[in-house]
Amino acid sequence: MGKKILLISDIPGYGKVGAMAMIPALSFMGYRCYNLPTLLVSNTLDYGDFAMMDTTDYMEKTIEVWDRLDFDFDCICTGLLSSPRQVDLVLNYIKKWKKKGRTVLVDPVMGDHGSLYHGVGQEMVAAMTKMAQVADYFIPNGTESHLMTQEAGLAEGDWAHPSIDPLRQLGAKSVLITSGLQDQDDPVIRGYDAREDRYFDLAYTRVPVSFPGTGDLFSAILIGLVLQGHCLEDAAKKASKAIHAMMESYQKTSDPFHGIPIEQCSDLLLKSI
């Protein structure tokens, strides 16, 4: 029976981001997925019109129920969190599982392309920085990496050329920065594998289209491969290959705001990993 993965992230009613991007991929890979929604969203934000509902109160009650029922998970993955209060709730919940040796992946979703997402305040940067303390795998993009290390007074370089070591100083074990640039401004995934005590860079080719949810999908495939025993570099290489294949296949879609239709991509995913 497959390992049990808890996804703590947003859930859209329409579109493939957050947990709705991760669940199909992990299910294809043989995992049992569970979710603790941090935010209910009517649709992906790219459409420009949306409704949201914060679920922090529901999360608190759910955690109390799950504790009474003694539910167990092999791995916890966190994505979009909506407030510092929610960060503290999730952080305390994860600390309990860390004592039991469970694997934790943290994707500190806050911004991209050098700035915070709309509606995300500087207080979230300080709050999210604390999540590094419990992360076996810490997966920020270049912008998020720079914002957090800048908040902690550890920043090196700029958001487009982030460094690994300041994130390790925040407490993260293995680190993967998903959207940096090399010296020639070629895109690169920059990583450090704590199990192998090794740094690495993975160059990749951009696809001329943008889909929401590709970061969530990347995290799902990555942790799925890591739990199968792949080293971080190999997992990142395969996850990147899978995302690239899916984006290429659907780059001419009439509705990129929906995100990648993952259920139709099982063959591309399985071929890539």
mmCIF file of C-alpha atoms in Angstrom:
data_model
loop_
_atom_site.group_PDB
_atom_site.id
_atom_site.type_symbol
_atom_site.label_atom_id
_atom_site.label_comp_id
_atom_site.label_asym_id
_atom_site.label_seq_id
_atom_site.Cartn_x
_atom_site.Cartn_y
_atom_site.Cartn_z
ATOM 1 C CA MET A 1 0.000 0.000 0.000
ATOM 2 C CA GLY A 2 1.300 3.453 -0.958
ATOM 3 C CA LYS A 3 2.667 5.930 1.559
ATOM 4 C CA LYS A 4 0.284 8.534 2.967
ATOM 5 C CA ILE A 5 1.006 12.155 2.068
ATOM 6 C CA LEU A 6 -0.776 15.092 3.695
ATOM 7 C CA LEU A 7 -1.023 18.197 1.514
ATOM 8 C CA ILE A 8 -1.477 21.480 3.390
ATOM 9 C CA SER A 9 -2.283 23.960 0.658
ATOM 10 C CA ASP A 10 -4.995 25.907 -1.150
ATOM 11 C CA ILE A 11 -7.812 24.251 -3.076
ATOM 12 C CA PRO A 12 -9.356 25.933 -6.128
ATOM 13 C CA GLY A 13 -12.850 25.122 -7.317
ATOM 14 C CA TYR A 14 -11.725 25.614 -10.927
ATOM 15 C CA GLY A 15 -8.192 25.100 -12.158
ATOM 16 C CA LYS A 16 -5.087 23.087 -11.379
ATOM 17 C CA VAL A 17 -3.126 24.807 -8.629
ATOM 18 C CA GLY A 18 -2.348 23.940 -5.022
ATOM 19 C CA ALA A 19 -3.635 20.576 -3.878
ATOM 20 C CA MET A 20 -5.633 20.137 -7.096
ATOM 21 C CA ALA A 21 -2.377 20.093 -9.056
ATOM 22 C CA MET A 22 -0.584 17.808 -6.612
ATOM 23 C CA ILE A 23 -3.172 15.110 -5.918
ATOM 24 C CA PRO A 24 -3.452 13.713 -9.476
ATOM 25 C CA ALA A 25 0.329 13.519 -9.923
ATOM 26 C CA LEU A 26 0.926 11.809 -6.583
ATOM 27 C CA SER A 27 -1.986 9.440 -7.182
ATOM 28 C CA PHE A 28 -0.473 8.418 -10.539
ATOM 29 C CA MET A 29 2.736 7.676 -8.637
ATOM 30 C CA GLY A 30 0.937 5.349 -6.239
ATOM 31 C CA TYR A 31 0.594 7.541 -3.142
ATOM 32 C CA ARG A 32 -2.444 8.013 -0.936
ATOM 33 C CA CYS A 33 -3.191 11.724 -0.673
ATOM 34 C CA TYR A 34 -4.990 13.640 2.054
ATOM 35 C CA ASN A 35 -5.537 17.370 2.313
ATOM 36 C CA LEU A 36 -5.856 20.102 4.898
ATOM 37 C CA PRO A 37 -6.989 23.148 2.875
ATOM 38 C CA THR A 38 -5.491 26.486 3.844
ATOM 39 C CA LEU A 39 -7.653 28.548 1.528
ATOM 40 C CA LEU A 40 -10.659 27.854 -0.682
ATOM 41 C CA VAL A 41 -10.399 29.732 -3.964
ATOM 42 C CA SER A 42 -13.109 29.951 -6.615
ATOM 43 C CA ASN A 43 -10.593 29.592 -9.461
ATOM 44 C CA THR A 44 -6.983 30.333 -10.341
ATOM 45 C CA LEU A 45 -6.139 33.995 -9.778
ATOM 46 C CA ASP A 46 -4.931 34.452 -13.348
ATOM 47 C CA TYR A 47 -8.521 34.967 -14.499
ATOM 48 C CA GLY A 48 -8.530 38.278 -12.625
ATOM 49 C CA ASP A 49 -11.844 37.720 -10.826
ATOM 50 C CA PHE A 50 -12.076 35.341 -7.893
ATOM 51 C CA ALA A 51 -13.481 34.655 -4.427
ATOM 52 C CA MET A 52 -11.527 33.321 -1.445
ATOM 53 C CA MET A 53 -12.316 31.891 1.966
ATOM 54 C CA ASP A 54 -9.725 31.529 4.713
ATOM 55 C CA THR A 55 -9.972 28.152 6.455
ATOM 56 C CA THR A 56 -7.793 28.654 9.544
ATOM 57 C CA ASP A 57 -10.645 28.033 12.004
ATOM 58 C CA TYR A 58 -11.585 24.858 10.126
ATOM 59 C CA MET A 59 -7.943 23.743 10.157
ATOM 60 C CA GLU A 60 -7.733 24.134 13.933
ATOM 61 C CA LYS A 61 -10.849 22.016 14.456
ATOM 62 C CA THR A 62 -9.711 19.422 11.927
ATOM 63 C CA ILE A 63 -6.330 19.008 13.610
ATOM 64 C CA GLU A 64 -8.077 18.490 16.961
ATOM 65 C CA VAL A 65 -10.288 15.780 15.431
ATOM 66 C CA TRP A 66 -7.388 14.081 13.661
ATOM 67 C CA ASP A 67 -5.381 14.036 16.887
ATOM 68 C CA ARG A 68 -8.267 12.330 18.692
ATOM 69 C CA LEU A 69 -8.605 9.815 15.855
ATOM 70 C CA ASP A 70 -4.827 9.277 15.830
ATOM 71 C CA PHE A 71 -4.510 9.685 12.049
ATOM 72 C CA ASP A 72 -0.975 9.162 10.779
ATOM 73 C CA PHE A 73 0.955 10.342 7.714
ATOM 74 C CA ASP A 74 4.307 9.401 6.209
ATOM 75 C CA CYS A 75 4.986 12.800 4.693
ATOM 76 C CA ILE A 76 3.649 16.357 4.918
ATOM 77 C CA CYS A 77 3.886 18.901 2.095
ATOM 78 C CA THR A 78 2.984 22.540 2.635
ATOM 79 C CA GLY A 79 2.232 25.150 -0.014
ATOM 80 C CA LEU A 80 0.267 28.387 0.116
ATOM 81 C CA LEU A 81 -0.454 29.556 3.673
ATOM 82 C CA SER A 82 -2.755 32.522 4.190
ATOM 83 C CA SER A 83 -1.578 34.312 7.358
ATOM 84 C CA PRO A 84 1.047 34.339 10.132
ATOM 85 C CA ARG A 85 -1.553 32.744 12.416
ATOM 86 C CA GLN A 86 -1.934 29.903 9.946
ATOM 87 C CA VAL A 87 1.832 29.519 9.654
ATOM 88 C CA ASP A 88 2.112 29.098 13.437
ATOM 89 C CA LEU A 89 -0.703 26.530 13.420
ATOM 90 C CA VAL A 90 0.939 24.482 10.675
ATOM 91 C CA LEU A 91 4.395 24.851 12.220
ATOM 92 C CA ASN A 92 3.231 23.469 15.562
ATOM 93 C CA TYR A 93 1.376 20.618 13.872
ATOM 94 C CA ILE A 94 4.427 19.653 11.838
ATOM 95 C CA LYS A 95 6.743 19.730 14.863
ATOM 96 C CA LYS A 96 4.732 16.868 16.346
ATOM 97 C CA TRP A 97 5.308 14.767 13.237
ATOM 98 C CA LYS A 98 8.980 15.668 13.052
ATOM 99 C CA LYS A 99 9.434 13.993 16.429
ATOM 100 C CA LYS A 100 8.132 10.812 14.776
ATOM 101 C CA GLY A 101 10.620 11.091 11.927
ATOM 102 C CA ARG A 102 8.185 12.042 9.196
ATOM 103 C CA THR A 103 9.382 13.706 5.984
ATOM 104 C CA VAL A 104 8.434 17.362 5.460
ATOM 105 C CA LEU A 105 8.539 19.398 2.245
ATOM 106 C CA VAL A 106 7.912 23.141 2.467
ATOM 107 C CA ASP A 107 7.173 25.307 -0.558
ATOM 108 C CA PRO A 108 7.039 28.856 0.899
ATOM 109 C CA VAL A 109 4.628 30.306 -1.670
ATOM 110 C CA MET A 110 4.739 34.116 -1.461
ATOM 111 C CA GLY A 111 5.867 35.728 -4.705
ATOM 112 C CA ASP A 112 7.741 35.561 -7.988
ATOM 113 C CA HIS A 113 9.657 37.717 -10.473
ATOM 114 C CA GLY A 114 11.118 39.879 -7.715
ATOM 115 C CA SER A 115 7.974 40.834 -5.794
ATOM 116 C CA LEU A 116 5.311 39.484 -3.440
ATOM 117 C CA TYR A 117 2.030 38.213 -4.825
ATOM 118 C CA HIS A 118 -0.964 40.544 -4.586
ATOM 119 C CA GLY A 119 -2.353 40.461 -1.051
ATOM 120 C CA VAL A 120 0.787 38.979 0.541
ATOM 121 C CA GLY A 121 2.313 41.343 3.104
ATOM 122 C CA GLN A 122 5.813 41.609 4.518
ATOM 123 C CA GLU A 123 4.568 40.002 7.748
ATOM 124 C CA MET A 124 4.172 36.746 5.799
ATOM 125 C CA VAL A 125 7.847 36.800 4.841
ATOM 126 C CA ALA A 126 8.870 36.852 8.506
ATOM 127 C CA ALA A 127 6.328 34.147 9.343
ATOM 128 C CA MET A 128 7.211 31.866 6.439
ATOM 129 C CA THR A 129 10.914 32.111 7.219
ATOM 130 C CA LYS A 130 10.190 30.061 10.362
ATOM 131 C CA MET A 131 8.976 27.148 8.208
ATOM 132 C CA ALA A 132 12.568 26.459 7.174
ATOM 133 C CA GLN A 133 13.167 25.103 10.688
ATOM 134 C CA VAL A 134 11.027 22.019 10.039
ATOM 135 C CA ALA A 135 11.807 21.469 6.347
ATOM 136 C CA ASP A 136 13.611 18.349 5.213
ATOM 137 C CA TYR A 137 13.124 19.770 1.722
ATOM 138 C CA PHE A 138 12.774 23.543 1.344
ATOM 139 C CA ILE A 139 11.658 24.573 -2.152
ATOM 140 C CA PRO A 140 11.456 28.360 -2.646
ATOM 141 C CA ASN A 141 11.825 30.127 -5.966
ATOM 142 C CA GLY A 142 14.471 32.820 -6.387
ATOM 143 C CA THR A 143 12.174 35.620 -5.248
ATOM 144 C CA GLU A 144 11.034 33.801 -2.104
ATOM 145 C CA SER A 145 14.601 32.795 -1.277
ATOM 146 C CA HIS A 146 15.813 36.387 -1.487
ATOM 147 C CA LEU A 147 12.872 37.785 0.496
ATOM 148 C CA MET A 148 13.363 35.346 3.375
ATOM 149 C CA THR A 149 17.134 35.648 3.597
ATOM 150 C CA GLN A 150 16.828 39.430 3.339
ATOM 151 C CA GLU A 151 14.319 39.368 6.212
ATOM 152 C CA ALA A 152 16.817 37.369 8.283
ATOM 153 C CA GLY A 153 19.746 39.616 7.344
ATOM 154 C CA LEU A 154 21.433 36.813 5.401
ATOM 155 C CA ALA A 155 20.750 37.797 1.790
ATOM 156 C CA GLU A 156 23.458 37.268 -0.821
ATOM 157 C CA GLY A 157 23.126 38.427 -4.429
ATOM 158 C CA ASP A 158 19.698 39.320 -5.788
ATOM 159 C CA TRP A 159 16.431 37.455 -6.367
ATOM 160 C CA ALA A 160 17.553 36.271 -9.810
ATOM 161 C CA HIS A 161 20.867 34.890 -8.511
ATOM 162 C CA PRO A 162 20.017 33.358 -5.107
ATOM 163 C CA SER A 163 22.383 31.436 -2.843
ATOM 164 C CA ILE A 164 21.765 28.143 -1.061
ATOM 165 C CA ASP A 165 23.722 28.602 2.175
ATOM 166 C CA PRO A 166 21.622 31.439 3.683
ATOM 167 C CA LEU A 167 18.573 29.158 3.472
ATOM 168 C CA ARG A 168 20.484 26.417 5.250
ATOM 169 C CA GLN A 169 21.303 28.933 7.975
ATOM 170 C CA LEU A 170 17.549 29.389 8.455
ATOM 171 C CA GLY A 171 17.356 25.711 9.427
ATOM 172 C CA ALA A 172 16.419 23.967 6.188
ATOM 173 C CA LYS A 173 18.104 20.621 5.498
ATOM 174 C CA SER A 174 17.948 19.970 1.765
ATOM 175 C CA VAL A 175 17.269 23.048 -0.366
ATOM 176 C CA LEU A 176 16.099 23.544 -3.935
ATOM 177 C CA ILE A 177 15.744 27.007 -5.483
ATOM 178 C CA THR A 178 13.527 26.521 -8.497
ATOM 179 C CA SER A 179 13.995 29.657 -10.595
ATOM 180 C CA GLY A 180 17.458 31.119 -10.427
ATOM 181 C CA LEU A 181 19.745 32.324 -13.196
ATOM 182 C CA GLN A 182 23.310 31.355 -14.002
ATOM 183 C CA ASP A 183 25.999 33.940 -14.736
ATOM 184 C CA GLN A 184 24.950 34.049 -18.395
ATOM 185 C CA ASP A 185 21.334 34.496 -17.257
ATOM 186 C CA ASP A 186 20.382 30.980 -18.342
ATOM 187 C CA PRO A 187 17.672 29.469 -16.097
ATOM 188 C CA VAL A 188 18.875 27.051 -13.456
ATOM 189 C CA ILE A 189 17.578 24.976 -10.553
ATOM 190 C CA ARG A 190 20.044 25.314 -7.688
ATOM 191 C CA GLY A 191 20.173 22.681 -4.955
ATOM 192 C CA TYR A 192 21.813 21.163 -1.907
ATOM 193 C CA ASP A 193 21.185 17.539 -0.922
ATOM 194 C CA ALA A 194 21.668 17.077 2.828
ATOM 195 C CA ARG A 195 21.714 13.279 2.577
ATOM 196 C CA GLU A 196 24.660 13.388 0.173
ATOM 197 C CA ASP A 197 26.135 16.682 1.450
ATOM 198 C CA ARG A 198 26.385 17.915 -2.124
ATOM 199 C CA TYR A 199 25.548 21.068 -4.076
ATOM 200 C CA PHE A 200 24.334 20.974 -7.668
ATOM 201 C CA ASP A 201 22.957 23.134 -10.480
ATOM 202 C CA LEU A 202 20.513 21.914 -13.123
ATOM 203 C CA ALA A 203 20.117 24.001 -16.259
ATOM 204 C CA TYR A 204 16.777 23.841 -18.051
ATOM 205 C CA THR A 205 15.079 25.286 -21.128
ATOM 206 C CA ARG A 206 12.123 27.606 -20.790
ATOM 207 C CA VAL A 207 8.851 26.869 -22.578
ATOM 208 C CA PRO A 208 7.298 30.057 -24.047
ATOM 209 C CA VAL A 209 4.058 29.764 -22.089
ATOM 210 C CA SER A 210 3.054 30.259 -18.453
ATOM 211 C CA PHE A 211 0.721 27.988 -16.498
ATOM 212 C CA PRO A 212 -0.364 28.501 -12.882
ATOM 213 C CA GLY A 213 0.330 25.551 -10.605
ATOM 214 C CA THR A 214 3.539 24.306 -12.207
ATOM 215 C CA GLY A 215 5.429 24.925 -8.954
ATOM 216 C CA ASP A 216 2.892 22.836 -7.031
ATOM 217 C CA LEU A 217 3.131 20.099 -9.637
ATOM 218 C CA PHE A 218 6.928 20.180 -9.512
ATOM 219 C CA SER A 219 6.877 19.809 -5.709
ATOM 220 C CA ALA A 220 4.502 16.846 -5.949
ATOM 221 C CA ILE A 221 6.597 14.953 -8.486
ATOM 222 C CA LEU A 222 9.795 15.820 -6.621
ATOM 223 C CA ILE A 223 8.636 14.512 -3.238
ATOM 224 C CA GLY A 224 7.097 11.466 -4.880
ATOM 225 C CA LEU A 225 10.470 10.565 -6.361
ATOM 226 C CA VAL A 226 12.386 11.358 -3.154
ATOM 227 C CA LEU A 227 10.099 9.026 -1.192
ATOM 228 C CA GLN A 228 10.869 6.329 -3.766
ATOM 229 C CA GLY A 229 14.555 6.655 -2.879
ATOM 230 C CA HIS A 230 15.848 9.029 -5.559
ATOM 231 C CA CYS A 231 18.507 11.530 -4.557
ATOM 232 C CA LEU A 232 17.422 15.173 -4.687
ATOM 233 C CA GLU A 233 19.325 16.008 -7.875
ATOM 234 C CA ASP A 234 17.879 13.038 -9.750
ATOM 235 C CA ALA A 235 14.375 13.793 -8.454
ATOM 236 C CA ALA A 236 14.670 17.446 -9.492
ATOM 237 C CA LYS A 237 15.964 16.474 -12.925
ATOM 238 C CA LYS A 238 13.081 14.055 -13.540
ATOM 239 C CA ALA A 239 10.453 16.441 -12.143
ATOM 240 C CA SER A 240 11.761 19.238 -14.355
ATOM 241 C CA LYS A 241 11.672 16.950 -17.380
ATOM 242 C CA ALA A 242 8.062 15.976 -16.629
ATOM 243 C CA ILE A 243 6.924 19.596 -16.220
ATOM 244 C CA HIS A 244 8.690 20.592 -19.439
ATOM 245 C CA ALA A 245 6.992 17.768 -21.366
ATOM 246 C CA MET A 246 3.549 18.725 -20.050
ATOM 247 C CA MET A 247 4.030 22.422 -20.786
ATOM 248 C CA GLU A 248 5.247 21.689 -24.304
ATOM 249 C CA SER A 249 2.297 19.411 -24.952
ATOM 250 C CA TYR A 250 -0.278 22.000 -23.864
ATOM 251 C CA GLN A 251 1.446 25.266 -24.795
ATOM 252 C CA LYS A 252 -1.156 25.981 -27.508
ATOM 253 C CA THR A 253 -4.157 25.523 -25.215
ATOM 254 C CA SER A 254 -6.884 28.150 -25.470
ATOM 255 C CA ASP A 255 -7.043 28.497 -21.663
ATOM 256 C CA PRO A 256 -3.613 28.496 -19.982
ATOM 257 C CA PHE A 257 -5.128 30.174 -16.883
ATOM 258 C CA HIS A 258 -6.704 26.814 -15.982
ATOM 259 C CA GLY A 259 -3.324 25.211 -15.425
ATOM 260 C CA ILE A 260 -2.039 21.944 -16.845
ATOM 261 C CA PRO A 261 -4.778 19.269 -17.229
ATOM 262 C CA ILE A 262 -2.795 16.722 -15.246
ATOM 263 C CA GLU A 263 -5.292 13.876 -15.542
ATOM 264 C CA GLN A 264 -4.623 13.898 -19.292
ATOM 265 C CA CYS A 265 -0.854 13.816 -18.791
ATOM 266 C CA SER A 266 -0.322 10.501 -17.020
ATOM 267 C CA ASP A 267 1.635 9.103 -19.987
ATOM 268 C CA LEU A 268 3.934 12.148 -20.114
ATOM 269 C CA LEU A 269 4.485 11.985 -16.360
ATOM 270 C CA LEU A 270 5.252 8.290 -16.232
ATOM 271 C CA LYS A 271 7.598 8.467 -19.250
ATOM 272 C CA SER A 272 9.554 11.285 -17.612
ATOM 273 C CA ILE A 273 10.098 9.600 -14.263
#
